[in-house]
Amino acid sequence: MQAGSEDERVLIAGGGPTGMAAAMFLASQGVPVTLLERGKGPHDDPRAATYHPPSLEMLEPSGVTDELHRRGIVARKWQYRDRREGLVAEFDLQVLEGDTRYPYRLQCEQHKLVAMMQKRVAASPFATIRQDAEVVEVAQDVAGVSVVVRDAAGAHATLRGRWLVGADGGRSVVRKSQDIGFEGFTWPERFLVVTTTFDFEPLGFAYSNYTMDPVEWTATFKVPGEDERGIWRCVFPTRPEEGEAELLDFARAADRLAGFVPQSRAAKVIHTNLYAVHQRVATTYRRGRVLLAGDAAHVNNPLGGMGLNFGLHDAHSLAQRLGKVWRGEAPDSLLDQYDRQRRAVAEQYLQGQTIANKQTLEERDPVKRAERQAEMRAQAADPARARRFLLRTAMIEGLAAAAAIA
Ligand SMILES: Cc1cc2nc3c(=O)[nH]c(=O)nc-3n(C[C@H](O)[C@H](O)[C@H](O)COP(=O)(O)OP(=O)(O)OC[C@H]3O[C@@H](n4cnc5c(N)ncnc54)[C@H](O)[C@@H]3O)c2cc1C
């Protein structure tokens, strides 16, 4: 028997990185949680893979940060490059050594992170994980929430809890059930991710790189891969008129890669993945007993590797507050502060930074591109300026800004 009676539990819709982190952070405080996941395990298609310093700090008490260090790749430096000119500027996160215990990015596939957290949630006496449980309906009243779940065979069941966290991704049923808007826009182009055995390191690439080009920019980074010997992922923009089948075709992907780096011709393409890219933020993160976090609350382009990290930061902020409210130590207005803090920084930092990152990479005006590159070189060469820039891009500044919101 799990701790906590059924109707006092916190229900969590979605067992991706955000939902699993929320479950782990709540269960570690002794708050009973039931996590409802539509699938049968973590999605193992290539998604996010970069963890910034604050995320590593938040995951530290659970032991997940240690495990990520054992299985992931430490990327102390990252580069801006130009497709024709090569290296523009290299930033060394070591300048943040006075600001964080983890002055680097850690790169490890998202499904491995989810599995690490899931192991801990499953081991907690305060947590229950229900897989093959798709949330299809949500209702709330003054005392709690009622959630209807459906399994793959079509059988329905109703669960009762005190609070519901909607961490069910960009198409969130929880968000829609509460009539919460999701404002913003969708980019016309989809992004193509090509995973290859080609090793970019001997060419002078860092483990994380952003290559500017007015026609075809590229983000390139190294991840451990299933055998943990290291593979590389390249993200490319595509033209709206290009068809899905041709974009995903391995031979064409190899051509695209060779257009970027001719030396890659002999290497193998091992995966291709295409996805639509949006910039949207929910109009509120709280409706009564229903709270939103992660992609259910905000979606953005992957340049800068911020989306998943932001979801972890949401989960951390929400779990601290929900724990206090659940134990009766704080009024539920503390959850309105969660909405104010996290939504403000999603708009200002997450949207602002990721849109700026994309615009930098695709800049078409040669004068502006040259100016931007000169600025990057100057920033990288001056430790004080580099630190200010890296505090923002490593997501430390956004957290401080959130904490300053009353
Ligand atoms: C194809 C793809 C590629 C991506 N690539 C990158 C990348 O390269 N870099 C980057 O930074 N970010 C990338 N992202 C974004 C990143 O993966 C997300 O920001 C991150 O997964 C957000 O985590 P989350 O837990 O909030 O949502 P999700 O990871 O979407 O998890 C939501 C979970 O909820 C479950 N679920 C959904 N609906 C229901 C329901 N009704 N009932 C129960 N369970 C439900 C889903 O099965 C899923 O497990 C990518 C996303 C996608 C989809």
Short mmCIF file of C-alpha atoms and ligand atoms in Angstrom, two decimals:
data_model
loop_
_atom_site.label_atom_id
_atom_site.label_comp_id
_atom_site.label_asym_id
_atom_site.label_seq_id
_atom_site.Cartn_x
_atom_site.Cartn_y
_atom_site.Cartn_z
CA MET A 1 0.00 0.00 0.00
CA GLN A 2 1.38 3.42 -0.97
CA ALA A 3 1.55 6.19 1.62
CA GLY A 4 -1.31 8.73 1.57
CA SER A 5 -5.03 8.20 1.03
CA GLU A 6 -6.18 8.46 -2.57
CA ASP A 7 -7.88 11.84 -2.48
CA GLU A 8 -5.02 13.67 -0.78
CA ARG A 9 -2.51 12.75 -3.47
CA VAL A 10 -0.98 15.09 -6.02
CA LEU A 11 -1.76 13.74 -9.48
CA ILE A 12 0.75 14.36 -12.24
CA ALA A 13 -0.21 13.97 -15.89
CA GLY A 14 2.82 13.05 -18.02
CA GLY A 15 5.99 11.09 -17.25
CA GLY A 16 8.43 13.06 -19.42
CA PRO A 17 11.33 14.96 -17.84
CA THR A 18 9.07 17.57 -16.21
CA GLY A 19 6.46 15.22 -14.76
CA MET A 20 9.05 12.72 -13.55
CA ALA A 21 11.10 15.52 -11.94
CA ALA A 22 7.98 16.92 -10.25
CA ALA A 23 7.14 13.43 -8.93
CA MET A 24 10.70 12.96 -7.65
CA PHE A 25 10.88 16.40 -6.00
CA LEU A 26 7.45 15.96 -4.33
CA ALA A 27 7.98 12.37 -3.20
CA SER A 28 11.35 13.35 -1.69
CA GLN A 29 9.40 15.69 0.64
CA GLY A 30 6.98 12.92 1.61
CA VAL A 31 4.12 14.28 -0.53
CA PRO A 32 2.13 11.36 -1.99
CA VAL A 33 2.02 11.47 -5.79
CA THR A 34 0.48 9.42 -8.57
CA LEU A 35 2.05 9.92 -11.97
CA LEU A 36 -0.09 9.08 -14.99
CA GLU A 37 1.77 8.36 -18.22
CA ARG A 38 0.12 7.54 -21.52
CA GLY A 39 3.09 5.51 -22.83
CA LYS A 40 4.83 2.41 -21.55
CA GLY A 41 8.27 3.99 -20.91
CA PRO A 42 10.43 7.04 -21.72
CA HIS A 43 10.37 8.15 -25.39
CA ASP A 44 13.76 7.17 -26.76
CA ASP A 45 13.72 9.15 -30.02
CA PRO A 46 16.38 11.91 -30.10
CA ARG A 47 15.10 14.94 -28.20
CA ALA A 48 16.89 17.23 -25.77
CA ALA A 49 20.31 16.29 -24.40
CA THR A 50 21.83 19.37 -22.74
CA TYR A 51 21.72 20.13 -19.00
CA HIS A 52 22.71 23.56 -17.79
CA PRO A 53 24.34 24.27 -14.38
CA PRO A 54 21.16 25.09 -12.38
CA SER A 55 19.50 21.85 -13.50
CA LEU A 56 22.51 19.87 -12.30
CA GLU A 57 22.29 21.66 -8.94
CA MET A 58 18.55 20.89 -8.60
CA LEU A 59 19.07 17.21 -9.44
CA GLU A 60 22.06 16.88 -7.08
CA PRO A 61 20.25 15.77 -3.87
CA SER A 62 18.58 12.87 -5.69
CA GLY A 63 21.89 11.47 -6.94
CA VAL A 64 20.78 11.96 -10.56
CA THR A 65 23.53 14.54 -11.15
CA ASP A 66 26.21 12.02 -10.18
CA GLU A 67 24.66 9.46 -12.48
CA LEU A 68 24.52 11.99 -15.31
CA HIS A 69 28.24 12.65 -14.80
CA ARG A 70 28.97 8.94 -15.02
CA ARG A 71 26.99 8.50 -18.24
CA GLY A 72 27.15 11.92 -19.90
CA ILE A 73 29.67 14.20 -21.60
CA VAL A 74 31.01 17.32 -19.87
CA ALA A 75 31.04 20.19 -22.38
CA ARG A 76 33.05 22.98 -20.77
CA LYS A 77 33.28 25.01 -23.95
CA TRP A 78 30.89 25.84 -26.72
CA GLN A 79 31.44 27.60 -30.02
CA TYR A 80 29.87 30.00 -32.46
CA ARG A 81 31.03 29.14 -35.94
CA ASP A 82 30.46 30.40 -39.47
CA ARG A 83 29.75 27.84 -42.17
CA ARG A 84 32.32 29.41 -44.50
CA GLU A 85 34.83 30.94 -42.08
CA GLY A 86 34.94 28.28 -39.34
CA LEU A 87 35.40 29.23 -35.69
CA VAL A 88 34.08 32.66 -34.69
CA ALA A 89 34.23 32.54 -30.89
CA GLU A 90 34.61 29.93 -28.16
CA PHE A 91 33.03 30.40 -24.75
CA ASP A 92 34.53 28.68 -21.72
CA LEU A 93 31.99 28.10 -18.96
CA GLN A 94 34.81 27.88 -16.46
CA VAL A 95 34.36 31.67 -15.97
CA LEU A 96 31.22 30.70 -13.99
CA GLU A 97 33.20 28.75 -11.38
CA GLY A 98 32.29 31.33 -8.72
CA ASP A 99 28.61 31.17 -9.69
CA THR A 100 27.90 27.44 -9.81
CA ARG A 101 29.31 24.09 -8.72
CA TYR A 102 28.89 22.90 -12.33
CA PRO A 103 30.55 25.43 -14.67
CA TYR A 104 29.77 23.48 -17.87
CA ARG A 105 27.00 21.85 -19.86
CA LEU A 106 26.41 18.16 -19.37
CA GLN A 107 25.21 16.26 -22.42
CA CYS A 108 23.21 13.04 -22.09
CA GLU A 109 20.05 11.94 -23.88
CA GLN A 110 16.75 12.94 -22.31
CA HIS A 111 15.33 9.39 -22.17
CA LYS A 112 18.28 8.35 -19.99
CA LEU A 113 17.56 11.24 -17.61
CA VAL A 114 13.89 10.24 -17.44
CA ALA A 115 14.86 6.61 -16.72
CA MET A 116 17.23 7.75 -13.92
CA MET A 117 14.47 9.77 -12.28
CA GLN A 118 11.84 7.08 -12.86
CA LYS A 119 13.99 4.55 -11.00
CA ARG A 120 14.00 6.85 -7.97
CA VAL A 121 10.30 7.68 -8.17
CA ALA A 122 9.41 3.99 -8.45
CA ALA A 123 11.51 3.24 -5.35
CA SER A 124 9.74 5.89 -3.23
CA PRO A 125 7.01 4.75 -0.81
CA PHE A 126 5.23 8.04 -1.55
CA ALA A 127 4.94 7.59 -5.31
CA THR A 128 2.92 5.48 -7.71
CA ILE A 129 3.59 5.40 -11.45
CA ARG A 130 0.73 4.30 -13.70
CA GLN A 131 1.75 3.68 -17.28
CA ASP A 132 -0.71 3.09 -20.13
CA ALA A 133 -2.87 5.70 -18.38
CA GLU A 134 -3.84 8.52 -20.71
CA VAL A 135 -5.54 11.49 -19.07
CA VAL A 136 -8.67 12.21 -21.09
CA GLU A 137 -10.82 14.34 -18.77
CA VAL A 138 -10.18 16.71 -15.88
CA ALA A 139 -12.69 18.26 -13.48
CA GLN A 140 -12.11 20.20 -10.27
CA ASP A 141 -14.15 21.33 -7.28
CA VAL A 142 -13.30 23.09 -4.01
CA ALA A 143 -11.85 19.96 -2.40
CA GLY A 144 -9.87 18.40 -5.21
CA VAL A 145 -9.51 17.20 -8.79
CA SER A 146 -11.01 14.23 -10.65
CA VAL A 147 -9.13 12.80 -13.57
CA VAL A 148 -10.39 10.20 -16.03
CA VAL A 149 -7.71 7.96 -17.54
CA ARG A 150 -8.01 5.54 -20.42
CA ASP A 151 -5.76 2.57 -21.18
CA ALA A 152 -4.78 1.26 -24.61
CA ALA A 153 -7.63 -1.28 -24.51
CA GLY A 154 -10.12 1.58 -24.04
CA ALA A 155 -10.95 0.94 -20.36
CA HIS A 156 -11.62 4.07 -18.30
CA ALA A 157 -10.94 4.76 -14.61
CA THR A 158 -11.44 7.85 -12.45
CA LEU A 159 -8.83 9.03 -9.96
CA ARG A 160 -9.16 11.64 -7.30
CA GLY A 161 -6.41 13.91 -5.95
CA ARG A 162 -5.91 17.20 -4.17
CA TRP A 163 -3.91 18.88 -6.94
CA LEU A 164 -3.13 18.11 -10.57
CA VAL A 165 0.13 18.98 -12.32
CA GLY A 166 -0.24 19.05 -16.10
CA ALA A 167 3.18 17.99 -17.42
CA ASP A 168 1.69 16.29 -20.45
CA GLY A 169 3.72 18.06 -23.15
CA GLY A 170 3.04 20.67 -25.81
CA ARG A 171 -0.38 19.30 -26.78
CA SER A 172 -1.42 19.14 -23.13
CA VAL A 173 -4.90 17.75 -22.55
CA VAL A 174 -4.74 19.23 -19.05
CA ARG A 175 -4.11 22.74 -20.42
CA LYS A 176 -6.93 22.40 -22.95
CA SER A 177 -9.32 20.98 -20.32
CA GLN A 178 -8.97 24.25 -18.38
CA ASP A 179 -9.43 26.46 -21.46
CA ILE A 180 -5.99 27.96 -20.99
CA GLY A 181 -4.67 29.72 -24.10
CA PHE A 182 -1.27 28.89 -25.63
CA GLU A 183 -0.16 32.08 -27.27
CA GLY A 184 2.66 32.56 -29.71
CA PHE A 185 3.55 31.24 -33.13
CA THR A 186 4.85 28.28 -35.13
CA TRP A 187 7.91 28.69 -37.39
CA PRO A 188 7.18 27.86 -41.03
CA GLU A 189 10.22 25.56 -41.26
CA ARG A 190 10.59 22.23 -39.47
CA PHE A 191 13.92 21.22 -37.94
CA LEU A 192 15.76 18.13 -39.11
CA VAL A 193 17.99 16.26 -36.65
CA VAL A 194 20.63 14.03 -38.25
CA THR A 195 22.54 11.70 -35.95
CA THR A 196 25.89 10.48 -37.27
CA THR A 197 28.94 8.48 -36.29
CA PHE A 198 31.14 11.24 -37.79
CA ASP A 199 33.48 12.71 -35.18
CA PHE A 200 33.59 16.52 -35.44
CA GLU A 201 36.16 16.93 -32.66
CA PRO A 202 39.33 16.47 -34.80
CA LEU A 203 38.05 19.35 -36.98
CA GLY A 204 38.23 21.67 -33.98
CA PHE A 205 34.56 21.57 -32.98
CA ALA A 206 33.70 21.76 -29.28
CA TYR A 207 31.11 19.30 -27.88
CA SER A 208 28.43 21.95 -28.52
CA ASN A 209 28.46 24.34 -31.49
CA TYR A 210 26.23 26.78 -33.35
CA THR A 211 27.18 27.45 -36.96
CA MET A 212 25.81 30.61 -38.59
CA ASP A 213 24.73 30.63 -42.21
CA PRO A 214 22.15 32.67 -44.11
CA VAL A 215 20.90 29.56 -45.95
CA GLU A 216 21.60 26.55 -43.75
CA TRP A 217 22.72 27.13 -40.19
CA THR A 218 23.54 24.08 -38.05
CA ALA A 219 23.66 23.19 -34.36
CA THR A 220 26.12 20.37 -33.69
CA PHE A 221 26.63 18.53 -30.45
CA LYS A 222 27.98 15.29 -29.08
CA VAL A 223 25.90 12.84 -27.03
CA PRO A 224 26.96 9.53 -25.49
CA GLY A 225 24.80 7.26 -27.71
CA GLU A 226 23.52 3.85 -26.70
CA ASP A 227 27.00 2.30 -26.41
CA GLU A 228 28.21 5.52 -24.70
CA ARG A 229 31.17 5.83 -27.08
CA GLY A 230 29.85 9.11 -28.50
CA ILE A 231 27.80 10.11 -31.53
CA TRP A 232 26.97 13.54 -32.95
CA ARG A 233 23.70 15.25 -33.66
CA CYS A 234 23.27 18.01 -36.21
CA VAL A 235 20.15 20.15 -36.32
CA PHE A 236 19.32 21.82 -39.67
CA PRO A 237 16.46 24.07 -40.76
CA THR A 238 14.40 22.76 -43.69
CA ARG A 239 12.40 24.53 -46.37
CA PRO A 240 8.61 24.39 -45.87
CA GLU A 241 8.13 22.83 -49.34
CA GLU A 242 10.51 19.89 -48.67
CA GLY A 243 8.63 16.62 -48.17
CA GLU A 244 8.94 14.52 -45.05
CA ALA A 245 10.07 11.33 -46.80
CA GLU A 246 12.92 13.06 -48.64
CA LEU A 247 14.03 14.92 -45.53
CA LEU A 248 14.18 11.76 -43.46
CA ASP A 249 15.95 9.74 -46.16
CA PHE A 250 19.40 8.68 -44.83
CA ALA A 251 21.21 9.16 -48.19
CA ARG A 252 19.88 12.71 -48.55
CA ALA A 253 20.70 13.41 -44.91
CA ALA A 254 24.27 12.22 -45.60
CA ASP A 255 24.41 14.68 -48.54
CA ARG A 256 23.19 17.49 -46.30
CA LEU A 257 25.85 16.59 -43.74
CA ALA A 258 28.55 16.46 -46.44
CA GLY A 259 27.42 19.91 -47.65
CA PHE A 260 28.14 21.15 -44.14
CA VAL A 261 31.34 19.16 -43.53
CA PRO A 262 32.67 17.33 -46.62
CA GLN A 263 34.85 15.03 -44.47
CA SER A 264 31.67 13.43 -43.05
CA ARG A 265 31.03 11.64 -46.37
CA ALA A 266 32.53 8.35 -45.18
CA ALA A 267 30.59 8.30 -41.91
CA LYS A 268 27.19 6.71 -41.28
CA VAL A 269 23.89 8.46 -40.67
CA ILE A 270 22.23 6.47 -37.90
CA HIS A 271 19.01 8.43 -37.31
CA THR A 272 16.94 11.22 -38.78
CA ASN A 273 14.14 13.05 -37.05
CA LEU A 274 11.93 15.92 -38.18
CA TYR A 275 9.83 18.15 -35.99
CA ALA A 276 7.71 21.29 -36.02
CA VAL A 277 8.99 24.18 -33.92
CA HIS A 278 6.80 26.53 -31.90
CA GLN A 279 7.24 29.51 -29.59
CA ARG A 280 4.29 29.59 -27.22
CA VAL A 281 3.53 30.28 -23.56
CA ALA A 282 0.34 29.38 -21.68
CA THR A 283 -1.77 32.36 -20.62
CA THR A 284 -1.69 31.11 -17.02
CA TYR A 285 0.12 28.28 -15.24
CA ARG A 286 -2.61 27.92 -12.60
CA ARG A 287 -6.33 27.41 -12.77
CA GLY A 288 -7.51 26.60 -9.25
CA ARG A 289 -6.17 23.14 -8.39
CA VAL A 290 -4.63 22.58 -11.80
CA LEU A 291 -1.04 23.67 -12.48
CA LEU A 292 0.98 23.54 -15.67
CA ALA A 293 4.70 22.86 -16.06
CA GLY A 294 7.23 22.10 -18.80
CA ASP A 295 6.16 21.88 -22.44
CA ALA A 296 2.51 21.95 -21.35
CA ALA A 297 3.24 25.54 -20.25
CA HIS A 298 5.78 26.69 -22.86
CA VAL A 299 7.37 25.47 -26.07
CA ASN A 300 10.34 26.93 -27.93
CA ASN A 301 12.97 26.12 -30.52
CA PRO A 302 15.85 23.91 -29.29
CA LEU A 303 18.69 26.37 -30.01
CA GLY A 304 20.44 26.93 -26.72
CA GLY A 305 19.08 23.67 -25.22
CA MET A 306 16.69 25.43 -22.86
CA GLY A 307 13.24 23.80 -23.16
CA LEU A 308 13.82 20.69 -21.09
CA ASN A 309 15.88 22.60 -18.52
CA PHE A 310 13.09 25.11 -18.14
CA GLY A 311 10.67 22.25 -17.47
CA LEU A 312 12.97 20.93 -14.74
CA HIS A 313 13.15 24.41 -13.19
CA ASP A 314 9.33 24.64 -13.31
CA ALA A 315 9.09 21.26 -11.59
CA HIS A 316 11.56 22.33 -8.90
CA SER A 317 9.83 25.65 -8.20
CA LEU A 318 6.37 24.08 -8.23
CA ALA A 319 7.31 21.13 -6.01
CA GLN A 320 8.80 23.40 -3.34
CA ARG A 321 5.62 25.48 -3.23
CA LEU A 322 3.16 22.64 -3.58
CA GLY A 323 4.92 20.78 -0.78
CA LYS A 324 4.41 23.74 1.58
CA VAL A 325 0.77 24.20 0.53
CA TRP A 326 0.08 20.46 0.78
CA ARG A 327 1.45 20.34 4.34
CA GLY A 328 -0.60 23.42 5.30
CA GLU A 329 2.54 25.50 5.91
CA ALA A 330 1.60 28.15 3.33
CA PRO A 331 -1.58 29.49 1.73
CA ASP A 332 -2.37 28.32 -1.77
CA SER A 333 -1.63 31.85 -3.06
CA LEU A 334 1.99 30.64 -3.05
CA LEU A 335 1.02 28.81 -6.23
CA ASP A 336 0.06 32.10 -7.86
CA GLN A 337 3.63 33.17 -7.26
CA TYR A 338 4.75 30.05 -9.14
CA ASP A 339 2.63 31.25 -12.06
CA ARG A 340 3.95 34.81 -11.87
CA GLN A 341 7.60 33.84 -11.58
CA ARG A 342 7.83 31.02 -14.05
CA ARG A 343 5.56 32.53 -16.71
CA ALA A 344 7.38 35.86 -16.64
CA VAL A 345 10.76 34.24 -17.22
CA ALA A 346 9.36 31.88 -19.87
CA GLU A 347 8.27 34.94 -21.81
CA GLN A 348 11.33 37.08 -21.18
CA TYR A 349 14.19 34.57 -21.09
CA LEU A 350 13.07 31.33 -22.70
CA GLN A 351 11.23 32.89 -25.61
CA GLY A 352 13.53 35.92 -25.86
CA GLN A 353 16.77 33.93 -25.83
CA THR A 354 15.73 31.06 -28.11
CA ILE A 355 14.22 33.40 -30.72
CA ALA A 356 17.39 35.54 -30.60
CA ASN A 357 19.54 32.40 -30.95
CA LYS A 358 17.71 31.38 -34.11
CA GLN A 359 17.87 34.89 -35.57
CA THR A 360 21.62 35.06 -34.89
CA LEU A 361 22.27 31.79 -36.70
CA GLU A 362 20.18 32.64 -39.77
CA GLU A 363 21.13 36.34 -40.12
CA ARG A 364 20.99 37.15 -43.84
CA ASP A 365 22.41 40.70 -43.77
CA PRO A 366 26.21 40.36 -44.17
CA VAL A 367 26.86 43.64 -42.34
CA LYS A 368 24.77 42.63 -39.35
CA ARG A 369 26.32 39.15 -39.38
CA ALA A 370 29.83 40.61 -39.32
CA GLU A 371 28.85 42.98 -36.49
CA ARG A 372 27.34 40.13 -34.49
CA GLN A 373 30.45 38.01 -35.00
CA ALA A 374 32.73 40.87 -33.93
CA GLU A 375 30.62 41.26 -30.81
CA MET A 376 30.87 37.52 -30.06
CA ARG A 377 34.66 37.60 -30.40
CA ALA A 378 34.89 40.61 -28.08
CA GLN A 379 32.55 38.96 -25.57
CA ALA A 380 34.50 35.69 -25.55
CA ALA A 381 37.83 37.52 -25.14
CA ASP A 382 36.73 39.56 -22.11
CA PRO A 383 36.13 37.37 -19.03
CA ALA A 384 33.75 39.87 -17.37
CA ARG A 385 31.63 40.19 -20.52
CA ALA A 386 31.81 36.44 -21.16
CA ARG A 387 30.60 35.80 -17.62
CA ARG A 388 27.60 38.12 -18.04
CA PHE A 389 26.68 36.47 -21.34
CA LEU A 390 27.11 32.96 -19.97
CA LEU A 391 25.08 33.70 -16.84
CA ARG A 392 22.19 34.36 -19.20
CA THR A 393 22.72 31.49 -21.66
CA ALA A 394 23.46 29.00 -18.86
CA MET A 395 20.04 29.91 -17.38
CA ILE A 396 21.40 31.29 -14.09
CA GLU A 397 20.21 34.86 -14.71
CA GLY A 398 16.64 33.74 -15.51
CA LEU A 399 16.36 31.87 -12.21
CA ALA A 400 17.60 34.90 -10.28
CA ALA A 401 15.07 37.07 -12.15
CA ALA A 402 12.26 34.62 -11.31
CA ALA A 403 13.23 34.61 -7.62
CA ALA A 404 13.03 38.41 -7.55
CA ILE A 405 9.35 38.40 -8.60
CA ALA A 406 7.06 38.75 -5.56
C1 LIG B 1 10.63 15.35 -31.47
C2 LIG B 1 11.18 16.30 -30.46
C3 LIG B 1 12.51 16.68 -30.53
C4 LIG B 1 13.03 17.58 -29.59
N1 LIG B 1 14.34 17.93 -29.70
C5 LIG B 1 14.85 18.80 -28.80
C6 LIG B 1 16.21 19.19 -28.88
O1 LIG B 1 16.94 18.78 -29.78
N2 LIG B 1 16.67 20.05 -27.93
C7 LIG B 1 15.88 20.55 -26.94
O2 LIG B 1 16.33 21.33 -26.10
N3 LIG B 1 14.60 20.19 -26.84
C8 LIG B 1 14.07 19.32 -27.76
N4 LIG B 1 12.77 18.97 -27.66
C9 LIG B 1 12.00 19.52 -26.57
C10 LIG B 1 12.20 18.72 -25.29
O3 LIG B 1 12.23 17.37 -25.62
C11 LIG B 1 11.07 19.11 -24.37
O4 LIG B 1 11.26 20.46 -23.96
C12 LIG B 1 10.97 18.22 -23.16
O5 LIG B 1 10.71 16.88 -23.54
C13 LIG B 1 9.84 18.72 -22.26
O6 LIG B 1 9.56 17.78 -21.27
P1 LIG B 1 8.10 17.63 -20.72
O7 LIG B 1 8.19 16.55 -19.71
O8 LIG B 1 7.57 18.96 -20.32
O9 LIG B 1 7.21 17.18 -21.96
P2 LIG B 1 7.32 15.82 -22.81
O10 LIG B 1 8.72 15.36 -22.92
O11 LIG B 1 6.53 16.05 -24.06
O12 LIG B 1 6.58 14.74 -21.91
C14 LIG B 1 5.19 14.69 -21.81
C15 LIG B 1 4.83 13.29 -21.38
O13 LIG B 1 3.43 13.24 -21.18
C16 LIG B 1 2.89 12.10 -21.80
N5 LIG B 1 1.52 12.45 -22.16
C17 LIG B 1 1.11 13.26 -23.14
N6 LIG B 1 -0.25 13.40 -23.10
C18 LIG B 1 -0.67 12.65 -22.05
C19 LIG B 1 -1.93 12.39 -21.50
N7 LIG B 1 -3.04 12.93 -22.01
N8 LIG B 1 -2.02 11.56 -20.43
C20 LIG B 1 -0.91 11.02 -19.88
N9 LIG B 1 0.34 11.22 -20.39
C21 LIG B 1 0.45 12.03 -21.44
C22 LIG B 1 3.79 11.83 -22.99
O14 LIG B 1 3.73 10.48 -23.36
C23 LIG B 1 5.15 12.23 -22.41
O15 LIG B 1 5.80 11.17 -21.78
C24 LIG B 1 12.22 18.09 -28.57
C25 LIG B 1 10.90 17.69 -28.49
C26 LIG B 1 10.37 16.80 -29.42
C27 LIG B 1 8.91 16.38 -29.30
#
